[in-house]
Amino acid sequence: MNRVVTAGGLDESGVDAAIVDQARNLARMLDKLDKVDPPLNLLRLYDSALTKLQRAVERNLSANRGRKATEPEPMDVPEGVTSPPALTIVEESPLAKLRREKQARRAG
């Protein structure tokens, strides 16, 4: 369990903290049942937790790869600029066009 968390680069205090804790607790329960066959429900919970951990690892690794590949270089910000420039709509959206045409027919 600890190897998966470490190898996957999961943040134990971040978004994935709950699933990491749950998986560790389930692993401890299974370890306590060393010689006894564990209940099927416990095995299913553990399997589900491992699946969720694997998804978190894949998400984490793909996010890190994507960020490195597409992350732009930091830009120098001119003095006095505290916010990004205002955005202006260049093209009318299809929904806005339909609404405008509908209003024109009503008024027309």
CSV table of N, CA, C and O in Angstrom, one decimal, residues 18-83:
chain,number,residue,atom,x,y,z
A,18,ALA,N,-8.2,10.9,1.7
A,18,ALA,CA,-9.3,10.0,2.2
A,18,ALA,C,-9.1,8.6,1.7
A,18,ALA,O,-9.2,7.6,2.4
A,19,ILE,N,-8.9,8.4,0.4
A,19,ILE,CA,-8.7,7.1,-0.2
A,19,ILE,C,-7.5,6.4,0.3
A,19,ILE,O,-7.4,5.2,0.5
A,20,VAL,N,-6.4,7.2,0.5
A,20,VAL,CA,-5.2,6.6,1.0
A,20,VAL,C,-5.4,6.1,2.4
A,20,VAL,O,-5.0,4.9,2.8
A,21,ASP,N,-6.0,6.9,3.3
A,21,ASP,CA,-6.3,6.4,4.6
A,21,ASP,C,-7.2,5.2,4.7
A,21,ASP,O,-7.0,4.2,5.4
A,22,GLN,N,-8.3,5.2,3.8
A,22,GLN,CA,-9.2,4.1,3.8
A,22,GLN,C,-8.5,2.8,3.3
A,22,GLN,O,-8.6,1.7,3.9
A,23,ALA,N,-7.6,2.9,2.3
A,23,ALA,CA,-6.9,1.7,1.8
A,23,ALA,C,-5.9,1.2,2.9
A,23,ALA,O,-5.8,0.0,3.1
A,24,ARG,N,-5.3,2.1,3.6
A,24,ARG,CA,-4.4,1.7,4.6
A,24,ARG,C,-5.1,1.0,5.8
A,24,ARG,O,-4.6,-0.1,6.3
A,25,ASN,N,-6.2,1.5,6.2
A,25,ASN,CA,-7.0,0.9,7.2
A,25,ASN,C,-7.5,-0.5,6.8
A,25,ASN,O,-7.5,-1.4,7.6
A,26,LEU,N,-8.0,-0.6,5.6
A,26,LEU,CA,-8.4,-1.9,5.1
A,26,LEU,C,-7.2,-2.9,5.0
A,26,LEU,O,-7.4,-4.1,5.4
A,27,ALA,N,-6.1,-2.4,4.6
A,27,ALA,CA,-4.9,-3.3,4.6
A,27,ALA,C,-4.5,-3.8,6.0
A,27,ALA,O,-4.1,-5.0,6.2
A,28,ARG,N,-4.6,-2.9,7.0
A,28,ARG,CA,-4.3,-3.3,8.4
A,28,ARG,C,-5.3,-4.4,8.9
A,28,ARG,O,-4.9,-5.3,9.5
A,29,MET,N,-6.6,-4.2,8.5
A,29,MET,CA,-7.6,-5.2,8.9
A,29,MET,C,-7.3,-6.5,8.3
A,29,MET,O,-7.4,-7.6,8.9
A,30,LEU,N,-6.9,-6.5,7.0
A,30,LEU,CA,-6.5,-7.8,6.4
A,30,LEU,C,-5.3,-8.4,7.0
A,30,LEU,O,-5.2,-9.6,7.1
A,31,ASP,N,-4.3,-7.6,7.4
A,31,ASP,CA,-3.1,-8.1,8.1
A,31,ASP,C,-3.4,-8.7,9.4
A,31,ASP,O,-2.8,-9.7,9.8
A,32,LYS,N,-4.4,-8.2,10.1
A,32,LYS,CA,-4.8,-8.8,11.4
A,32,LYS,C,-5.4,-10.1,11.3
A,32,LYS,O,-5.3,-11.0,12.1
A,33,LEU,N,-6.0,-10.4,10.1
A,33,LEU,CA,-6.7,-11.7,9.9
A,33,LEU,C,-5.7,-12.6,9.2
A,33,LEU,O,-6.0,-13.3,8.2
A,34,ASP,N,-4.5,-12.7,9.7
A,34,ASP,CA,-3.3,-13.3,9.0
A,34,ASP,C,-3.7,-14.8,8.6
A,34,ASP,O,-3.5,-15.1,7.4
A,35,LYS,N,-4.1,-15.6,9.5
A,35,LYS,CA,-4.3,-17.0,9.2
A,35,LYS,C,-5.8,-17.3,8.9
A,35,LYS,O,-6.1,-18.4,8.5
A,36,VAL,N,-6.7,-16.4,9.1
A,36,VAL,CA,-8.1,-16.6,8.9
A,36,VAL,C,-8.5,-16.1,7.5
A,36,VAL,O,-8.0,-15.1,7.1
A,37,ASP,N,-9.4,-16.8,6.9
A,37,ASP,CA,-9.9,-16.3,5.6
A,37,ASP,C,-10.7,-15.0,5.9
A,37,ASP,O,-11.7,-15.0,6.7
A,38,PRO,N,-10.3,-13.9,5.2
A,38,PRO,CA,-11.0,-12.7,5.4
A,38,PRO,C,-12.4,-12.7,4.8
A,38,PRO,O,-12.7,-13.4,3.9
A,39,PRO,N,-13.3,-11.9,5.4
A,39,PRO,CA,-14.7,-11.9,4.9
A,39,PRO,C,-14.7,-11.3,3.4
A,39,PRO,O,-13.9,-10.5,3.1
A,40,LEU,N,-15.6,-11.8,2.6
A,40,LEU,CA,-15.6,-11.4,1.2
A,40,LEU,C,-15.9,-9.9,1.1
A,40,LEU,O,-15.3,-9.2,0.2
A,41,ASN,N,-16.7,-9.4,2.0
A,41,ASN,CA,-17.0,-7.9,2.0
A,41,ASN,C,-15.7,-7.1,2.2
A,41,ASN,O,-15.5,-6.1,1.5
A,42,LEU,N,-14.9,-7.5,3.1
A,42,LEU,CA,-13.6,-6.8,3.4
A,42,LEU,C,-12.7,-6.9,2.1
A,42,LEU,O,-12.1,-5.9,1.8
A,43,LEU,N,-12.7,-8.1,1.5
A,43,LEU,CA,-11.9,-8.2,0.3
A,43,LEU,C,-12.4,-7.3,-0.8
A,43,LEU,O,-11.6,-6.7,-1.6
A,44,ARG,N,-13.7,-7.2,-1.0
A,44,ARG,CA,-14.3,-6.3,-2.0
A,44,ARG,C,-14.0,-4.8,-1.7
A,44,ARG,O,-13.7,-4.1,-2.6
A,45,LEU,N,-14.1,-4.4,-0.5
A,45,LEU,CA,-13.7,-3.1,-0.1
A,45,LEU,C,-12.3,-2.7,-0.4
A,45,LEU,O,-11.9,-1.7,-0.9
A,46,TYR,N,-11.4,-3.7,0.0
A,46,TYR,CA,-10.0,-3.5,-0.3
A,46,TYR,C,-9.7,-3.4,-1.8
A,46,TYR,O,-8.9,-2.5,-2.2
A,47,ASP,N,-10.3,-4.3,-2.6
A,47,ASP,CA,-10.1,-4.3,-4.0
A,47,ASP,C,-10.6,-2.9,-4.6
A,47,ASP,O,-10.0,-2.3,-5.5
A,48,SER,N,-11.7,-2.4,-4.1
A,48,SER,CA,-12.3,-1.2,-4.6
A,48,SER,C,-11.3,0.0,-4.2
A,48,SER,O,-11.1,0.9,-5.0
A,49,ALA,N,-10.8,-0.1,-3.0
A,49,ALA,CA,-9.9,1.0,-2.6
A,49,ALA,C,-8.6,1.0,-3.5
A,49,ALA,O,-8.1,2.0,-3.9
A,50,LEU,N,-8.1,-0.2,-3.8
A,50,LEU,CA,-6.9,-0.3,-4.7
A,50,LEU,C,-7.2,0.2,-6.1
A,50,LEU,O,-6.4,0.9,-6.7
A,51,THR,N,-8.4,-0.1,-6.6
A,51,THR,CA,-8.8,0.5,-7.9
A,51,THR,C,-8.8,2.0,-7.9
A,51,THR,O,-8.4,2.6,-8.8
A,52,LYS,N,-9.4,2.5,-6.8
A,52,LYS,CA,-9.5,4.0,-6.7
A,52,LYS,C,-8.1,4.6,-6.6
A,52,LYS,O,-7.8,5.7,-7.1
A,53,LEU,N,-7.2,3.9,-5.8
A,53,LEU,CA,-5.8,4.4,-5.7
A,53,LEU,C,-5.1,4.4,-7.1
A,53,LEU,O,-4.4,5.3,-7.4
A,54,GLN,N,-5.3,3.3,-7.8
A,54,GLN,CA,-4.7,3.2,-9.1
A,54,GLN,C,-5.2,4.3,-10.0
A,54,GLN,O,-4.4,4.9,-10.8
A,55,ARG,N,-6.5,4.6,-10.0
A,55,ARG,CA,-7.0,5.7,-10.8
A,55,ARG,C,-6.4,7.1,-10.4
A,55,ARG,O,-6.1,7.9,-11.2
A,56,ALA,N,-6.2,7.2,-9.1
A,56,ALA,CA,-5.6,8.5,-8.6
A,56,ALA,C,-4.2,8.6,-9.0
A,56,ALA,O,-3.7,9.7,-9.4
A,57,VAL,N,-3.5,7.5,-9.0
A,57,VAL,CA,-2.1,7.5,-9.5
A,57,VAL,C,-2.0,7.8,-10.9
A,57,VAL,O,-1.2,8.6,-11.4
A,58,GLU,N,-2.9,7.2,-11.7
A,58,GLU,CA,-2.9,7.5,-13.2
A,58,GLU,C,-3.2,8.9,-13.4
A,58,GLU,O,-2.6,9.6,-14.3
A,59,ARG,N,-4.2,9.5,-12.7
A,59,ARG,CA,-4.6,10.9,-12.9
A,59,ARG,C,-3.4,11.8,-12.5
A,59,ARG,O,-3.1,12.7,-13.2
A,60,ASN,N,-2.7,11.4,-11.4
A,60,ASN,CA,-1.6,12.2,-10.9
A,60,ASN,C,-0.5,12.2,-11.9
A,60,ASN,O,0.1,13.3,-12.2
A,61,LEU,N,-0.1,11.0,-12.4
A,61,LEU,CA,1.0,10.9,-13.4
A,61,LEU,C,0.6,11.6,-14.7
A,61,LEU,O,1.5,12.3,-15.3
A,62,SER,N,-0.6,11.5,-15.2
A,62,SER,CA,-0.9,12.1,-16.5
A,62,SER,C,-1.0,13.6,-16.3
A,62,SER,O,-0.6,14.4,-17.2
A,63,ALA,N,-1.4,14.1,-15.1
A,63,ALA,CA,-1.5,15.5,-14.9
A,63,ALA,C,0.0,16.1,-14.9
A,63,ALA,O,0.2,17.2,-15.4
A,64,ASN,N,0.9,15.4,-14.2
A,64,ASN,CA,2.3,15.8,-14.2
A,64,ASN,C,2.9,15.8,-15.5
A,64,ASN,O,3.6,16.7,-15.9
A,65,ARG,N,2.6,14.8,-16.4
A,65,ARG,CA,3.2,14.7,-17.7
A,65,ARG,C,2.6,15.8,-18.6
A,65,ARG,O,3.4,16.5,-19.3
A,66,GLY,N,1.3,16.0,-18.5
A,66,GLY,CA,0.7,17.1,-19.3
A,66,GLY,C,1.1,18.5,-18.9
A,66,GLY,O,1.3,19.3,-19.7
A,67,ARG,N,1.3,18.7,-17.6
A,67,ARG,CA,1.7,20.0,-17.1
A,67,ARG,C,3.1,20.3,-17.6
A,67,ARG,O,3.4,21.4,-18.1
A,68,LYS,N,4.0,19.3,-17.6
A,68,LYS,CA,5.4,19.6,-18.0
A,68,LYS,C,5.4,19.9,-19.5
A,68,LYS,O,6.2,20.7,-20.0
A,69,ALA,N,4.6,19.1,-20.3
A,69,ALA,CA,4.6,19.3,-21.7
A,69,ALA,C,3.9,20.6,-22.2
A,69,ALA,O,4.4,21.2,-23.2
A,70,THR,N,2.9,21.0,-21.5
A,70,THR,CA,2.1,22.2,-22.0
A,70,THR,C,2.2,23.4,-21.1
A,70,THR,O,1.7,24.4,-21.5
A,71,GLU,N,2.9,23.3,-20.1
A,71,GLU,CA,3.0,24.5,-19.2
A,71,GLU,C,3.9,25.6,-19.8
A,71,GLU,O,5.0,25.3,-20.2
A,72,PRO,N,3.3,26.7,-20.0
A,72,PRO,CA,4.0,27.8,-20.6
A,72,PRO,C,5.1,28.4,-19.7
A,72,PRO,O,5.1,28.2,-18.5
A,73,GLU,N,6.1,29.0,-20.3
A,73,GLU,CA,7.1,29.6,-19.5
A,73,GLU,C,6.6,30.8,-18.8
A,73,GLU,O,5.7,31.5,-19.4
A,74,PRO,N,7.0,31.1,-17.6
A,74,PRO,CA,6.5,32.2,-16.9
A,74,PRO,C,6.8,33.5,-17.6
A,74,PRO,O,7.9,33.7,-18.2
A,75,MET,N,5.9,34.4,-17.7
A,75,MET,CA,6.1,35.7,-18.4
A,75,MET,C,6.4,36.8,-17.4
A,75,MET,O,6.0,36.8,-16.2
A,76,ASP,N,7.2,37.8,-17.8
A,76,ASP,CA,7.4,39.0,-17.0
A,76,ASP,C,6.2,39.8,-17.0
A,76,ASP,O,5.6,40.2,-18.1
A,77,VAL,N,5.7,40.2,-15.8
A,77,VAL,CA,4.5,41.0,-15.7
A,77,VAL,C,4.9,42.4,-15.5
A,77,VAL,O,5.7,42.7,-14.6
A,78,PRO,N,4.4,43.3,-16.4
A,78,PRO,CA,4.8,44.8,-16.2
A,78,PRO,C,4.3,45.3,-14.8
A,78,PRO,O,3.3,44.8,-14.3
A,79,GLU,N,5.0,46.3,-14.4
A,79,GLU,CA,4.7,46.8,-13.1
A,79,GLU,C,3.3,47.5,-13.1
A,79,GLU,O,2.9,48.1,-14.2
A,80,GLY,N,2.5,47.4,-12.0
A,80,GLY,CA,1.2,48.0,-12.0
A,80,GLY,C,0.1,47.1,-12.5
A,80,GLY,O,-1.0,47.4,-12.3
A,81,VAL,N,0.4,46.0,-13.1
A,81,VAL,CA,-0.6,45.1,-13.6
A,81,VAL,C,-1.0,44.2,-12.4
A,81,VAL,O,-0.1,43.4,-11.9
A,82,THR,N,-2.2,44.2,-12.0
A,82,THR,CA,-2.7,43.3,-10.9
A,82,THR,C,-3.7,42.3,-11.4
A,82,THR,O,-4.0,41.4,-10.6
A,83,SER,N,-4.2,42.4,-12.6
A,83,SER,CA,-5.2,41.4,-13.0
A,83,SER,C,-5.0,41.1,-14.5
A,83,SER,O,-4.4,42.0,-15.2
